[in-house]
Structure formats: structure tokens, C-alpha cells
Amino acid sequence: MSVRRSGLSLAAVLAATTLSGTALASTINQNTSWTINRSASQTYRVVAYGDSIFAGYNGGITSVGRRAAPVVEGEYAAKKWGANVEVIRRTKSGAKADDIYNNKIVSERSYMQDAKTRVVMFEMCGNDYLQARSAFTDQTGTCNYSGLQNALATCTTYMERGMQTINQYATSAKVKVISNIYYPGYDADNVLTACTDATTGQKVNKQQYFLPLLARSNWRACNLAAKYGFKCSDAFAEMMASDYDRNGDGQIDSEAIAYRAGETEDAYVQRISVTLRSTLRDANGHLANSSTSYDYIQSDNTHPTYTGSTISVNIFSGSGSGSGAPSYTDAQVVNGKNPDWNKFGHERMGWSISTFDPATP
């Protein structure tokens, strides 16, 4: 198997996109259905709503990565349940949180209303923050932080609405999951802005400002999940720190930065952006141990890497489908992990979500 990487960003494919600075954003539907066929008598459904992350975006509009996080999770579920699993991805690349909520979760609720549905997951807000970051980067003169703060407020609103709506319609689902947000471009943001802070008169380090903002968003994702009976897949923790104890504090770094139930928002932000900040790493060089690293981010410095083939997507309908046997045999999945579980961004995200699967469907 080989990782599929692309030098094209979403900006190079769409007329104007979330990554294009001052340009208005465009979106594109990338909806897929993939059935993991174990030749079983029962078929269950996993439904995923989101943007280009869950879509498996790979730099183009005519295909997506087959083993994006939802399919990875579906394959783990199929093994655990001894069943076929149909993975439905209703996604829109470039979409902001309100678009995903209104035009995917609400408008396409029928997919999770199917009686076969056992898992429903969603992710959102990445494009809200990417657009706000691009606009902030373009600023000169006195820095205006309102766009970034508005992105946080909007994200919080639609994460909560998404959970409320899924609870209303996904009545046969045994597990509902939100995935929070990793930090694409972490190293690249360690630079000064062109604008100056009104109070200090100094230029602002982008990473210094964005990290606490993203931490607040991620805490809210997991806190809301607890409130509404969801599980929270901590993509930030899985992707943004090493899988061993680099700083000698007796904790594996990726576990040390994970969300903790009962911790206040301010305490979490302090832990992530100050106390344990030295343990954070750009996901382009995720350390599995002291001598082995894996690239979790495609060359667009935004989307997760994946392994294996693609699913063709019709350029007009935005849809694609297919089916096939699991990519890994049952014998290759040891202690709930396939051999590539920590080698690619999508594999890591999908494995994290799968840890919440019920023992039986």
C-alpha cells in the first residue's frame, strides 16, 4: 500500500476556496457510499457528516480517498460485529459549520434515519478557522481579532445544533461521535503577522494567538459531547503530539494533551497552550517513537494522509460508490489496531473513532 499525496490544495482546484486568503469560499459536494463486504448475513450503517476531512479530500474533485476516517472506523466496526458495514459520507469540501449543519446534517438527515444505522459521526469548523486565519494573515495596520473570535462563536453554536439534531433523528444509532480539530500548518504559523496589536504595538505571532483559540474550540467540542451523550474523538491529541514521553514527565505526550472530563475550559487551554506546549509537534512529522516518524498531513499542509485506493466521484452529481472486502484480514487486526493504525492521518482518526464502537450492533 502507498500513501496518496497531492501537491494541489483546495485553492488550486476550486475557483476560490477556504485556503485562498481574501477570495470568497466555494464548496463542492463529495458524497460517497462504500460497503465493507464480509459476506455476512447482516449489514449495518455508519453515517458521517462533515467537510473535506471526512470526505477524504485528495487534491481533486473527481476522486476521494477510500480509507478516509469514516471507512477506517467502518472496517473496525465490521470486524467487531462480524457484519457488512455500509459507510455513508455526506460531505462538502470547503463548507463552513453552518453549511454542514443546514445542508448536510439537517437536509440529508434521512441517511441517519435508516434503521440499519449504528454509528453517526460528524466534524465541522475547519473551514471557519481556515478562512478566518487567511483573512487575519492578510491584515495590515492594527490587528482585528473579531473574525477569529466570530469563527469560534459560530463553531460552538453549530456543533451544539449538530448534536441536538443527530440526537433527534439518529434513533437507531448506538454511538454518536464528534471529532475535534487538529492544527494544520502548526509550524508554518510560527511567524509574525503584518498587523500590529493595538495594546502592545507589536506584531503578533500567529501560532501564539491561534493555538489557545483552537484549544477553546476543542474543549467545547468534547464538553458538548458529554452534555448530549456523544463521544469525543480527540483528533488534536492523536495527531499533534508524540506517542512516547519526549519531555520525561512520565506521560506519553499524545495522552498527556488529551481532553479530560471535568477539567475547565481555561485549565484545558492553559495545559495545551502553555504547560505542555513544548510537546506539541506539527502533524507532518508525527513521532511514533524516538526514531520513527510518519507524515499525517498531505503536501497541501491541510488534509490528512491516507493509504490505499480512491473512490471516483462524478463531477456533476458529486457522488461515488463501491464495495469491497476489508483491507486488512482479521488476523492483522491485533488489539483493535491494524498494522497502519498510526502511520497515516486518516488511519489514526478512524482508529480513534472506532474505540467507541459497541461490542454488538
PDB file of N, CA and C in Angstrom, residues 248-335:
ATOM      1  N   GLY A 248       9.971  13.598  29.404  1.00  0.00           N
ATOM      2  CA  GLY A 248      10.367  12.954  30.645  1.00  0.00           C
ATOM      3  C   GLY A 248       9.474  13.223  31.831  1.00  0.00           C
ATOM      4  N   ASP A 249       8.185  13.545  31.581  1.00  0.00           N
ATOM      5  CA  ASP A 249       7.291  13.812  32.708  1.00  0.00           C
ATOM      6  C   ASP A 249       6.503  12.581  33.133  1.00  0.00           C
ATOM      7  N   GLY A 250       6.840  11.424  32.544  1.00  0.00           N
ATOM      8  CA  GLY A 250       6.170  10.188  32.907  1.00  0.00           C
ATOM      9  C   GLY A 250       4.873   9.931  32.171  1.00  0.00           C
ATOM     10  N   GLN A 251       4.553  10.768  31.192  1.00  0.00           N
ATOM     11  CA  GLN A 251       3.321  10.599  30.428  1.00  0.00           C
ATOM     12  C   GLN A 251       3.632  10.521  28.935  1.00  0.00           C
ATOM     13  N   ILE A 252       2.930   9.651  28.222  1.00  0.00           N
ATOM     14  CA  ILE A 252       3.015   9.668  26.763  1.00  0.00           C
ATOM     15  C   ILE A 252       2.428  10.987  26.282  1.00  0.00           C
ATOM     16  N   ASP A 253       3.149  11.679  25.426  1.00  0.00           N
ATOM     17  CA  ASP A 253       2.769  13.054  25.075  1.00  0.00           C
ATOM     18  C   ASP A 253       1.363  13.157  24.497  1.00  0.00           C
ATOM     19  N   SER A 254       0.996  12.241  23.584  1.00  0.00           N
ATOM     20  CA  SER A 254      -0.324  12.318  22.960  1.00  0.00           C
ATOM     21  C   SER A 254      -1.436  12.059  23.968  1.00  0.00           C
ATOM     22  N   GLU A 255      -1.153  11.288  24.997  1.00  0.00           N
ATOM     23  CA  GLU A 255      -2.142  11.057  26.051  1.00  0.00           C
ATOM     24  C   GLU A 255      -2.197  12.229  27.020  1.00  0.00           C
ATOM     25  N   ALA A 256      -1.054  12.849  27.237  1.00  0.00           N
ATOM     26  CA  ALA A 256      -0.987  13.956  28.195  1.00  0.00           C
ATOM     27  C   ALA A 256      -1.784  15.172  27.735  1.00  0.00           C
ATOM     28  N   ILE A 257      -1.903  15.373  26.405  1.00  0.00           N
ATOM     29  CA  ILE A 257      -2.632  16.546  25.918  1.00  0.00           C
ATOM     30  C   ILE A 257      -4.103  16.247  25.638  1.00  0.00           C
ATOM     31  N   ALA A 258      -4.544  15.041  25.905  1.00  0.00           N
ATOM     32  CA  ALA A 258      -5.935  14.670  25.607  1.00  0.00           C
ATOM     33  C   ALA A 258      -6.914  15.407  26.524  1.00  0.00           C
ATOM     34  N   TYR A 259      -8.115  15.592  26.026  1.00  0.00           N
ATOM     35  CA  TYR A 259      -9.202  16.186  26.806  1.00  0.00           C
ATOM     36  C   TYR A 259      -9.467  15.352  28.060  1.00  0.00           C
ATOM     37  N   ARG A 260      -9.721  16.027  29.168  1.00  0.00           N
ATOM     38  CA  ARG A 260     -10.032  15.357  30.426  1.00  0.00           C
ATOM     39  C   ARG A 260     -11.406  15.787  30.907  1.00  0.00           C
ATOM     40  N   ALA A 261     -12.270  14.845  31.106  1.00  0.00           N
ATOM     41  CA  ALA A 261     -13.613  15.153  31.590  1.00  0.00           C
ATOM     42  C   ALA A 261     -13.530  15.865  32.940  1.00  0.00           C
ATOM     43  N   GLY A 262     -14.298  16.912  33.084  1.00  0.00           N
ATOM     44  CA  GLY A 262     -14.337  17.651  34.337  1.00  0.00           C
ATOM     45  C   GLY A 262     -13.371  18.811  34.415  1.00  0.00           C
ATOM     46  N   GLU A 263     -12.415  18.887  33.517  1.00  0.00           N
ATOM     47  CA  GLU A 263     -11.466  19.996  33.508  1.00  0.00           C
ATOM     48  C   GLU A 263     -12.142  21.238  32.932  1.00  0.00           C
ATOM     49  N   THR A 264     -11.881  22.395  33.499  1.00  0.00           N
ATOM     50  CA  THR A 264     -12.490  23.617  32.995  1.00  0.00           C
ATOM     51  C   THR A 264     -11.861  24.023  31.665  1.00  0.00           C
ATOM     52  N   GLU A 265     -12.574  24.859  30.940  1.00  0.00           N
ATOM     53  CA  GLU A 265     -12.066  25.336  29.657  1.00  0.00           C
ATOM     54  C   GLU A 265     -10.740  26.070  29.830  1.00  0.00           C
ATOM     55  N   ASP A 266     -10.671  26.951  30.800  1.00  0.00           N
ATOM     56  CA  ASP A 266      -9.438  27.724  30.999  1.00  0.00           C
ATOM     57  C   ASP A 266      -8.276  26.814  31.394  1.00  0.00           C
ATOM     58  N   ALA A 267      -8.551  25.818  32.216  1.00  0.00           N
ATOM     59  CA  ALA A 267      -7.481  24.902  32.633  1.00  0.00           C
ATOM     60  C   ALA A 267      -6.979  24.086  31.448  1.00  0.00           C
ATOM     61  N   TYR A 268      -7.893  23.655  30.596  1.00  0.00           N
ATOM     62  CA  TYR A 268      -7.503  22.904  29.400  1.00  0.00           C
ATOM     63  C   TYR A 268      -6.654  23.775  28.477  1.00  0.00           C
ATOM     64  N   VAL A 269      -7.092  25.004  28.248  1.00  0.00           N
ATOM     65  CA  VAL A 269      -6.350  25.914  27.376  1.00  0.00           C
ATOM     66  C   VAL A 269      -4.952  26.159  27.930  1.00  0.00           C
ATOM     67  N   GLN A 270      -4.842  26.341  29.233  1.00  0.00           N
ATOM     68  CA  GLN A 270      -3.539  26.548  29.865  1.00  0.00           C
ATOM     69  C   GLN A 270      -2.647  25.324  29.681  1.00  0.00           C
ATOM     70  N   ARG A 271      -3.214  24.143  29.852  1.00  0.00           N
ATOM     71  CA  ARG A 271      -2.431  22.908  29.720  1.00  0.00           C
ATOM     72  C   ARG A 271      -1.922  22.720  28.296  1.00  0.00           C
ATOM     73  N   ILE A 272      -2.794  22.988  27.315  1.00  0.00           N
ATOM     74  CA  ILE A 272      -2.413  22.770  25.919  1.00  0.00           C
ATOM     75  C   ILE A 272      -1.473  23.851  25.412  1.00  0.00           C
ATOM     76  N   SER A 273      -1.799  25.104  25.678  1.00  0.00           N
ATOM     77  CA  SER A 273      -1.077  26.210  25.041  1.00  0.00           C
ATOM     78  C   SER A 273       0.100  26.739  25.855  1.00  0.00           C
ATOM     79  N   VAL A 274       0.221  26.308  27.109  1.00  0.00           N
ATOM     80  CA  VAL A 274       1.328  26.785  27.942  1.00  0.00           C
ATOM     81  C   VAL A 274       2.090  25.608  28.560  1.00  0.00           C
ATOM     82  N   THR A 275       1.441  24.885  29.474  1.00  0.00           N
ATOM     83  CA  THR A 275       2.129  23.857  30.259  1.00  0.00           C
ATOM     84  C   THR A 275       2.789  22.793  29.389  1.00  0.00           C
ATOM     85  N   LEU A 276       2.040  22.262  28.423  1.00  0.00           N
ATOM     86  CA  LEU A 276       2.546  21.165  27.593  1.00  0.00           C
ATOM     87  C   LEU A 276       2.822  21.603  26.152  1.00  0.00           C
ATOM     88  N   ARG A 277       2.921  22.893  25.937  1.00  0.00           N
ATOM     89  CA  ARG A 277       3.111  23.365  24.565  1.00  0.00           C
ATOM     90  C   ARG A 277       4.390  22.828  23.936  1.00  0.00           C
ATOM     91  N   SER A 278       5.426  22.650  24.722  1.00  0.00           N
ATOM     92  CA  SER A 278       6.700  22.172  24.179  1.00  0.00           C
ATOM     93  C   SER A 278       6.597  20.759  23.621  1.00  0.00           C
ATOM     94  N   THR A 279       5.542  20.034  23.993  1.00  0.00           N
ATOM     95  CA  THR A 279       5.395  18.660  23.498  1.00  0.00           C
ATOM     96  C   THR A 279       4.633  18.608  22.179  1.00  0.00           C
ATOM     97  N   LEU A 280       4.026  19.711  21.761  1.00  0.00           N
ATOM     98  CA  LEU A 280       3.269  19.724  20.519  1.00  0.00           C
ATOM     99  C   LEU A 280       4.211  19.654  19.326  1.00  0.00           C
ATOM    100  N   ARG A 281       3.763  18.960  18.274  1.00  0.00           N
ATOM    101  CA  ARG A 281       4.538  18.830  17.050  1.00  0.00           C
ATOM    102  C   ARG A 281       3.624  18.982  15.841  1.00  0.00           C
ATOM    103  N   ASP A 282       4.166  19.553  14.786  1.00  0.00           N
ATOM    104  CA  ASP A 282       3.436  19.604  13.530  1.00  0.00           C
ATOM    105  C   ASP A 282       3.134  18.180  13.086  1.00  0.00           C
ATOM    106  N   ALA A 283       1.904  17.940  12.635  1.00  0.00           N
ATOM    107  CA  ALA A 283       1.493  16.586  12.256  1.00  0.00           C
ATOM    108  C   ALA A 283       2.194  16.070  11.006  1.00  0.00           C
ATOM    109  N   ASN A 284       2.942  16.906  10.321  1.00  0.00           N
ATOM    110  CA  ASN A 284       3.762  16.431   9.203  1.00  0.00           C
ATOM    111  C   ASN A 284       4.869  15.489   9.665  1.00  0.00           C
ATOM    112  N   GLY A 285       5.222  15.550  10.934  1.00  0.00           N
ATOM    113  CA  GLY A 285       6.282  14.692  11.454  1.00  0.00           C
ATOM    114  C   GLY A 285       5.878  14.029  12.746  1.00  0.00           C
ATOM    115  N   HIS A 286       4.779  13.287  12.712  1.00  0.00           N
ATOM    116  CA  HIS A 286       4.272  12.638  13.920  1.00  0.00           C
ATOM    117  C   HIS A 286       5.236  11.537  14.364  1.00  0.00           C
ATOM    118  N   LEU A 287       5.673  11.607  15.610  1.00  0.00           N
ATOM    119  CA  LEU A 287       6.643  10.649  16.135  1.00  0.00           C
ATOM    120  C   LEU A 287       5.943   9.469  16.801  1.00  0.00           C
ATOM    121  N   ALA A 288       6.145   8.283  16.239  1.00  0.00           N
ATOM    122  CA  ALA A 288       5.625   7.061  16.853  1.00  0.00           C
ATOM    123  C   ALA A 288       6.516   6.630  18.009  1.00  0.00           C
ATOM    124  N   ASN A 289       7.787   6.885  17.876  1.00  0.00           N
ATOM    125  CA  ASN A 289       8.767   6.653  18.933  1.00  0.00           C
ATOM    126  C   ASN A 289       9.954   7.566  18.660  1.00  0.00           C
ATOM    127  N   SER A 290      11.022   7.404  19.398  1.00  0.00           N
ATOM    128  CA  SER A 290      12.144   8.343  19.289  1.00  0.00           C
ATOM    129  C   SER A 290      12.867   8.284  17.954  1.00  0.00           C
ATOM    130  N   SER A 291      12.642   7.236  17.178  1.00  0.00           N
ATOM    131  CA  SER A 291      13.369   7.093  15.917  1.00  0.00           C
ATOM    132  C   SER A 291      12.481   6.920  14.689  1.00  0.00           C
ATOM    133  N   THR A 292      11.167   6.941  14.871  1.00  0.00           N
ATOM    134  CA  THR A 292      10.248   6.695  13.759  1.00  0.00           C
ATOM    135  C   THR A 292       9.191   7.788  13.686  1.00  0.00           C
ATOM    136  N   SER A 293       9.101   8.416  12.515  1.00  0.00           N
ATOM    137  CA  SER A 293       8.078   9.437  12.322  1.00  0.00           C
ATOM    138  C   SER A 293       7.235   9.105  11.100  1.00  0.00           C
ATOM    139  N   TYR A 294       6.000   9.606  11.103  1.00  0.00           N
ATOM    140  CA  TYR A 294       5.078   9.419   9.989  1.00  0.00           C
ATOM    141  C   TYR A 294       4.454  10.755   9.625  1.00  0.00           C
ATOM    142  N   ASP A 295       4.194  10.923   8.342  1.00  0.00           N
ATOM    143  CA  ASP A 295       3.603  12.159   7.843  1.00  0.00           C
ATOM    144  C   ASP A 295       2.089  12.034   7.858  1.00  0.00           C
ATOM    145  N   TYR A 296       1.437  12.780   8.714  1.00  0.00           N
ATOM    146  CA  TYR A 296      -0.013  12.709   8.852  1.00  0.00           C
ATOM    147  C   TYR A 296      -0.750  13.718   7.967  1.00  0.00           C
ATOM    148  N   ILE A 297      -0.022  14.610   7.298  1.00  0.00           N
ATOM    149  CA  ILE A 297      -0.647  15.674   6.526  1.00  0.00           C
ATOM    150  C   ILE A 297      -0.163  15.643   5.079  1.00  0.00           C
ATOM    151  N   GLN A 298      -1.107  15.751   4.137  1.00  0.00           N
ATOM    152  CA  GLN A 298      -0.751  15.795   2.726  1.00  0.00           C
ATOM    153  C   GLN A 298       0.087  17.040   2.423  1.00  0.00           C
ATOM    154  N   SER A 299       0.613  17.101   1.214  1.00  0.00           N
ATOM    155  CA  SER A 299       1.511  18.194   0.858  1.00  0.00           C
ATOM    156  C   SER A 299       0.811  19.541   0.725  1.00  0.00           C
ATOM    157  N   ASP A 300      -0.529  19.560   0.818  1.00  0.00           N
ATOM    158  CA  ASP A 300      -1.222  20.848   0.868  1.00  0.00           C
ATOM    159  C   ASP A 300      -1.166  21.453   2.271  1.00  0.00           C
ATOM    160  N   ASN A 301      -0.561  20.720   3.209  1.00  0.00           N
ATOM    161  CA  ASN A 301      -0.388  21.157   4.593  1.00  0.00           C
ATOM    162  C   ASN A 301      -1.728  21.385   5.305  1.00  0.00           C
ATOM    163  N   THR A 302      -2.738  20.648   4.876  1.00  0.00           N
ATOM    164  CA  THR A 302      -4.072  20.801   5.455  1.00  0.00           C
ATOM    165  C   THR A 302      -4.766  19.474   5.714  1.00  0.00           C
ATOM    166  N   HIS A 303      -4.803  18.592   4.724  1.00  0.00           N
ATOM    167  CA  HIS A 303      -5.636  17.390   4.800  1.00  0.00           C
ATOM    168  C   HIS A 303      -4.837  16.170   5.228  1.00  0.00           C
ATOM    169  N   PRO A 304      -5.485  15.238   5.934  1.00  0.00           N
ATOM    170  CA  PRO A 304      -4.779  14.048   6.414  1.00  0.00           C
ATOM    171  C   PRO A 304      -4.335  13.119   5.279  1.00  0.00           C
ATOM    172  N   THR A 305      -3.228  12.442   5.500  1.00  0.00           N
ATOM    173  CA  THR A 305      -2.774  11.409   4.578  1.00  0.00           C
ATOM    174  C   THR A 305      -3.626  10.158   4.744  1.00  0.00           C
ATOM    175  N   TYR A 306      -3.618   9.324   3.705  1.00  0.00           N
ATOM    176  CA  TYR A 306      -4.355   8.063   3.754  1.00  0.00           C
ATOM    177  C   TYR A 306      -3.605   7.027   2.944  1.00  0.00           C
ATOM    178  N   THR A 307      -4.004   5.794   3.079  1.00  0.00           N
ATOM    179  CA  THR A 307      -3.380   4.699   2.346  1.00  0.00           C
ATOM    180  C   THR A 307      -4.405   4.024   1.453  1.00  0.00           C
ATOM    181  N   GLY A 308      -3.946   3.426   0.382  1.00  0.00           N
ATOM    182  CA  GLY A 308      -4.832   2.663  -0.467  1.00  0.00           C
ATOM    183  C   GLY A 308      -5.406   3.439  -1.630  1.00  0.00           C
ATOM    184  N   SER A 309      -6.489   2.923  -2.172  1.00  0.00           N
ATOM    185  CA  SER A 309      -7.072   3.416  -3.416  1.00  0.00           C
ATOM    186  C   SER A 309      -8.031   4.580  -3.181  1.00  0.00           C
ATOM    187  N   THR A 310      -8.654   5.025  -4.269  1.00  0.00           N
ATOM    188  CA  THR A 310      -9.610   6.123  -4.209  1.00  0.00           C
ATOM    189  C   THR A 310     -10.984   5.653  -4.661  1.00  0.00           C
ATOM    190  N   ILE A 311     -11.990   6.483  -4.414  1.00  0.00           N
ATOM    191  CA  ILE A 311     -13.339   6.298  -4.937  1.00  0.00           C
ATOM    192  C   ILE A 311     -13.585   7.399  -5.952  1.00  0.00           C
ATOM    193  N   SER A 312     -13.988   7.050  -7.139  1.00  0.00           N
ATOM    194  CA  SER A 312     -14.297   8.052  -8.157  1.00  0.00           C
ATOM    195  C   SER A 312     -15.569   8.796  -7.781  1.00  0.00           C
ATOM    196  N   VAL A 313     -15.564  10.101  -8.000  1.00  0.00           N
ATOM    197  CA  VAL A 313     -16.715  10.949  -7.693  1.00  0.00           C
ATOM    198  C   VAL A 313     -17.154  11.652  -8.969  1.00  0.00           C
ATOM    199  N   ASN A 314     -18.418  11.534  -9.320  1.00  0.00           N
ATOM    200  CA  ASN A 314     -18.948  12.175 -10.513  1.00  0.00           C
ATOM    201  C   ASN A 314     -18.867  13.686 -10.376  1.00  0.00           C
ATOM    202  N   ILE A 315     -18.293  14.348 -11.356  1.00  0.00           N
ATOM    203  CA  ILE A 315     -18.056  15.785 -11.252  1.00  0.00           C
ATOM    204  C   ILE A 315     -19.359  16.575 -11.220  1.00  0.00           C
ATOM    205  N   PHE A 316     -20.438  16.004 -11.759  1.00  0.00           N
ATOM    206  CA  PHE A 316     -21.712  16.712 -11.805  1.00  0.00           C
ATOM    207  C   PHE A 316     -22.578  16.412 -10.581  1.00  0.00           C
ATOM    208  N   SER A 317     -22.676  15.145 -10.201  1.00  0.00           N
ATOM    209  CA  SER A 317     -23.517  14.775  -9.061  1.00  0.00           C
ATOM    210  C   SER A 317     -22.780  14.874  -7.733  1.00  0.00           C
ATOM    211  N   GLY A 318     -21.446  14.818  -7.789  1.00  0.00           N
ATOM    212  CA  GLY A 318     -20.657  14.840  -6.565  1.00  0.00           C
ATOM    213  C   GLY A 318     -20.720  13.552  -5.782  1.00  0.00           C
ATOM    214  N   SER A 319     -21.136  12.472  -6.427  1.00  0.00           N
ATOM    215  CA  SER A 319     -21.339  11.214  -5.715  1.00  0.00           C
ATOM    216  C   SER A 319     -20.480  10.082  -6.271  1.00  0.00           C
ATOM    217  N   GLY A 320     -20.190   9.122  -5.430  1.00  0.00           N
ATOM    218  CA  GLY A 320     -19.457   7.929  -5.838  1.00  0.00           C
ATOM    219  C   GLY A 320     -19.783   6.794  -4.896  1.00  0.00           C
ATOM    220  N   SER A 321     -19.609   5.567  -5.351  1.00  0.00           N
ATOM    221  CA  SER A 321     -19.933   4.428  -4.501  1.00  0.00           C
ATOM    222  C   SER A 321     -19.116   3.218  -4.897  1.00  0.00           C
ATOM    223  N   GLY A 322     -19.174   2.199  -4.061  1.00  0.00           N
ATOM    224  CA  GLY A 322     -18.479   0.961  -4.349  1.00  0.00           C
ATOM    225  C   GLY A 322     -18.541   0.031  -3.158  1.00  0.00           C
ATOM    226  N   SER A 323     -17.901  -1.119  -3.286  1.00  0.00           N
ATOM    227  CA  SER A 323     -17.843  -2.069  -2.183  1.00  0.00           C
ATOM    228  C   SER A 323     -16.615  -2.939  -2.354  1.00  0.00           C
ATOM    229  N   GLY A 324     -16.232  -3.602  -1.306  1.00  0.00           N
ATOM    230  CA  GLY A 324     -15.083  -4.475  -1.361  1.00  0.00           C
ATOM    231  C   GLY A 324     -14.830  -5.131  -0.029  1.00  0.00           C
ATOM    232  N   ALA A 325     -13.975  -6.140  -0.053  1.00  0.00           N
ATOM    233  CA  ALA A 325     -13.603  -6.823   1.175  1.00  0.00           C
ATOM    234  C   ALA A 325     -12.776  -5.884   2.059  1.00  0.00           C
ATOM    235  N   PRO A 326     -12.672  -6.178   3.349  1.00  0.00           N
ATOM    236  CA  PRO A 326     -11.821  -5.361   4.225  1.00  0.00           C
ATOM    237  C   PRO A 326     -10.384  -5.292   3.708  1.00  0.00           C
ATOM    238  N   SER A 327      -9.721  -4.190   3.947  1.00  0.00           N
ATOM    239  CA  SER A 327      -8.333  -4.030   3.509  1.00  0.00           C
ATOM    240  C   SER A 327      -7.376  -4.879   4.331  1.00  0.00           C
ATOM    241  N   TYR A 328      -7.778  -5.226   5.547  1.00  0.00           N
ATOM    242  CA  TYR A 328      -6.925  -5.997   6.445  1.00  0.00           C
ATOM    243  C   TYR A 328      -7.685  -7.242   6.909  1.00  0.00           C
ATOM    244  N   THR A 329      -7.003  -8.338   6.966  1.00  0.00           N
ATOM    245  CA  THR A 329      -7.631  -9.560   7.463  1.00  0.00           C
ATOM    246  C   THR A 329      -7.860  -9.456   8.967  1.00  0.00           C
ATOM    247  N   ASP A 330      -8.735 -10.307   9.488  1.00  0.00           N
ATOM    248  CA  ASP A 330      -8.983 -10.301  10.927  1.00  0.00           C
ATOM    249  C   ASP A 330      -7.697 -10.562  11.711  1.00  0.00           C
ATOM    250  N   ALA A 331      -6.840 -11.429  11.168  1.00  0.00           N
ATOM    251  CA  ALA A 331      -5.598 -11.765  11.865  1.00  0.00           C
ATOM    252  C   ALA A 331      -4.649 -10.579  11.943  1.00  0.00           C
ATOM    253  N   GLN A 332      -4.774  -9.640  11.004  1.00  0.00           N
ATOM    254  CA  GLN A 332      -3.898  -8.465  11.000  1.00  0.00           C
ATOM    255  C   GLN A 332      -4.331  -7.406  12.006  1.00  0.00           C
ATOM    256  N   VAL A 333      -5.558  -7.495  12.484  1.00  0.00           N
ATOM    257  CA  VAL A 333      -6.070  -6.517  13.448  1.00  0.00           C
ATOM    258  C   VAL A 333      -5.846  -7.071  14.847  1.00  0.00           C
ATOM    259  N   VAL A 334      -4.848  -6.541  15.515  1.00  0.00           N
ATOM    260  CA  VAL A 334      -4.438  -7.033  16.824  1.00  0.00           C
ATOM    261  C   VAL A 334      -4.741  -5.978  17.883  1.00  0.00           C
ATOM    262  N   ASN A 335      -5.480  -6.378  18.907  1.00  0.00           N
ATOM    263  CA  ASN A 335      -5.866  -5.447  19.971  1.00  0.00           C
ATOM    264  C   ASN A 335      -6.557  -4.200  19.408  1.00  0.00           C
TER     265      ASN A 335
END
